[in-house]
CSV table of C-alpha atoms in Angstrom, one decimal:
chain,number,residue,atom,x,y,z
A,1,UNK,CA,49.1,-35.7,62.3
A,2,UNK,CA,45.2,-35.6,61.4
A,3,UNK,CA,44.0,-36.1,58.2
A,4,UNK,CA,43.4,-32.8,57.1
A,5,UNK,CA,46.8,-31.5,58.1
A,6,UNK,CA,48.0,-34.5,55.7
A,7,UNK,CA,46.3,-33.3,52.8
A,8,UNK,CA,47.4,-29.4,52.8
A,9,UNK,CA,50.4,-30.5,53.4
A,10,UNK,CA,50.8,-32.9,50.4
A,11,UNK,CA,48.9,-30.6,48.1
A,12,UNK,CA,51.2,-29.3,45.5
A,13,UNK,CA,50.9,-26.0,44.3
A,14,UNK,CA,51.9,-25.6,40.7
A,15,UNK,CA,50.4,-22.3,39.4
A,16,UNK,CA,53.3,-20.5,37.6
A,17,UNK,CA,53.9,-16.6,37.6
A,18,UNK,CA,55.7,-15.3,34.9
A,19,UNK,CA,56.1,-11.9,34.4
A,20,UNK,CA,55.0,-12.9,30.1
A,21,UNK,CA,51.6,-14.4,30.5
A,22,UNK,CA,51.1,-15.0,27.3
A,23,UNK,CA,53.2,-17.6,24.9
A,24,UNK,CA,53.6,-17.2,21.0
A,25,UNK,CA,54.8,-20.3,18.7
A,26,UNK,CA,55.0,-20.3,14.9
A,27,UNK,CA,56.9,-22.5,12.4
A,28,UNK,CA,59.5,-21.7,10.3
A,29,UNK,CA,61.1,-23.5,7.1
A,30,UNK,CA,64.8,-25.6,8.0
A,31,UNK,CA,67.1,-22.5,6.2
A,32,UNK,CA,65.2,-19.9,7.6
A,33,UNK,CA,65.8,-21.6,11.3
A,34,UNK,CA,69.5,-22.1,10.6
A,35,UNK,CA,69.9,-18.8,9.7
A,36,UNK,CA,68.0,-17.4,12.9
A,37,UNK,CA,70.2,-19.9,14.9
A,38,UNK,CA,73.0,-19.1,13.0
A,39,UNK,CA,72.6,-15.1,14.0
A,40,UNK,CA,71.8,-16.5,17.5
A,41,UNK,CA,74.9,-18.2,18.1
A,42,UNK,CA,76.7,-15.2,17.2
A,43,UNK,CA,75.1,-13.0,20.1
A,44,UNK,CA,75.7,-16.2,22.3
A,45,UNK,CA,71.4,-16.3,22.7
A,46,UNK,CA,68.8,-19.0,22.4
A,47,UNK,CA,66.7,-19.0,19.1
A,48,UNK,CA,63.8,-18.2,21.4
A,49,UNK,CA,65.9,-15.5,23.1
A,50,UNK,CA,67.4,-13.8,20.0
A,51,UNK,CA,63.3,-14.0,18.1
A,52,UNK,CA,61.9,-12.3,21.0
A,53,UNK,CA,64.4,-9.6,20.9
A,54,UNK,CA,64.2,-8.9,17.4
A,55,UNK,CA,60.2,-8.8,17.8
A,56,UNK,CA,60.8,-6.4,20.4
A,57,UNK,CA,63.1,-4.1,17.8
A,58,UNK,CA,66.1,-4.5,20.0
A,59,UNK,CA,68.9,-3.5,18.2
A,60,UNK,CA,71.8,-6.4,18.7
A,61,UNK,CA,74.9,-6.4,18.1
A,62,UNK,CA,77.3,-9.1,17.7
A,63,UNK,CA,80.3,-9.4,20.3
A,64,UNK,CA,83.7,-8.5,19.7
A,65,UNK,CA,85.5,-11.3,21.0
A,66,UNK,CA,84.4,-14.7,20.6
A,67,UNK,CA,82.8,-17.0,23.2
A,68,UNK,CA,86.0,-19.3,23.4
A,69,UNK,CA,88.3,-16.0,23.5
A,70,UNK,CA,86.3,-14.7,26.8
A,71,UNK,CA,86.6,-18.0,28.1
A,72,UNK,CA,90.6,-18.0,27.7
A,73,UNK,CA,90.8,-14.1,28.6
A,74,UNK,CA,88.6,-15.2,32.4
A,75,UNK,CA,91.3,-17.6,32.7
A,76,UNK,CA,94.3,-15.7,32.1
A,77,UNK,CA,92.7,-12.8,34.4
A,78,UNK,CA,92.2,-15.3,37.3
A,79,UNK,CA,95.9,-16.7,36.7
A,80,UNK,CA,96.9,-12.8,37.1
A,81,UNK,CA,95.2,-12.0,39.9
A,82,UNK,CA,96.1,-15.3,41.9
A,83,UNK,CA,99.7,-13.9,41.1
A,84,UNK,CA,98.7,-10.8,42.2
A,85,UNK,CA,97.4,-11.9,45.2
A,86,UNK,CA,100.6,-14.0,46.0
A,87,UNK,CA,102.4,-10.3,46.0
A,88,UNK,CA,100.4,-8.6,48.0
A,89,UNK,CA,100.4,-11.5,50.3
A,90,UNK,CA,104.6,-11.4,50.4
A,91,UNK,CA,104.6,-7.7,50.6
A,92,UNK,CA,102.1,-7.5,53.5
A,93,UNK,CA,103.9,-10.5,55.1
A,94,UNK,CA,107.3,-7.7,54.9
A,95,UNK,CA,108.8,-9.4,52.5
A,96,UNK,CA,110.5,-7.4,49.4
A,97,UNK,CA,109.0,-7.8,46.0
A,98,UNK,CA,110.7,-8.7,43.1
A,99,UNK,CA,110.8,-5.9,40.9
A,100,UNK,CA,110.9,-8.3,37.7
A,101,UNK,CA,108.0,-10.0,39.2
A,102,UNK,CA,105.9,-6.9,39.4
A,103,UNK,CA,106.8,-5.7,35.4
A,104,UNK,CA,105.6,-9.4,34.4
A,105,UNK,CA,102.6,-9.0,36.3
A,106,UNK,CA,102.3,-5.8,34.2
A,107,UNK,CA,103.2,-6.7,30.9
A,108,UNK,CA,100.9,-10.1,31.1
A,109,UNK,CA,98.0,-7.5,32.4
A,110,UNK,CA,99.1,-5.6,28.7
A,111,UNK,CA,99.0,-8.7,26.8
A,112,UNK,CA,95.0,-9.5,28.0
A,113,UNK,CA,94.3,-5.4,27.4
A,114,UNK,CA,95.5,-5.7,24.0
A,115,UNK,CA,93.1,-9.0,23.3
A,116,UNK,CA,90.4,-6.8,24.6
A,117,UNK,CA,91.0,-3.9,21.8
């Protein structure tokens, strides 16, 4: 390899492009960032996130279930359709399905529905 090919290739390239060219930074007292982190943490944003939106007029609103609760309702969904696919499985395999099985299946599908509203 020749010198020149050496250099272009080493040369690192580190212009960014952002779609926001330009950047905006101000300072705020310690309650008033608590508060804006507090309101933050309840839309599950960043401070940065949740200021920019509000700049922009964005009308948020806070979540009805709770960042834990969404965690635990992915899981129980997962657990349902593993089950779910375990049937199907059985029944495409000609095996019978156990009724009882099926209204479980249902009724657990209920139980996450009803966390949901």
């Amino acid at each position: 390899m020749n010198g020149l090919q050496n250099l272009a290739s080493t040369k690192k390239t580190t212009q960014v492009h952002r779609q926001a060219s330009k950047q905006i930074n101000f300072r705020v007292s310690e309650p008033d960032y608590l508060k804006l982190a507090r309101s933050a943490q309840t839309l599950n944003l960043s401070v940065p996130a949740f200021v920019k939106k509000k700049a922009q007029g964005a009308r948020l609103v806070a979540p009805k279930i709770t960042a834990q609760d969404a965690q635990n309702i992915t899981h129980q969904l997962a657990k349902i359709g593993g089950n779910l696919n375990q049937l199907a499985h059985h029944a495409n395999q000609g095996g019978q399905i156990d009724p009882q099985a099926l209204k479980d299946l249902q009724n657990e599908v209920q139980r996450v529905w009803q966390q949901l509203t």
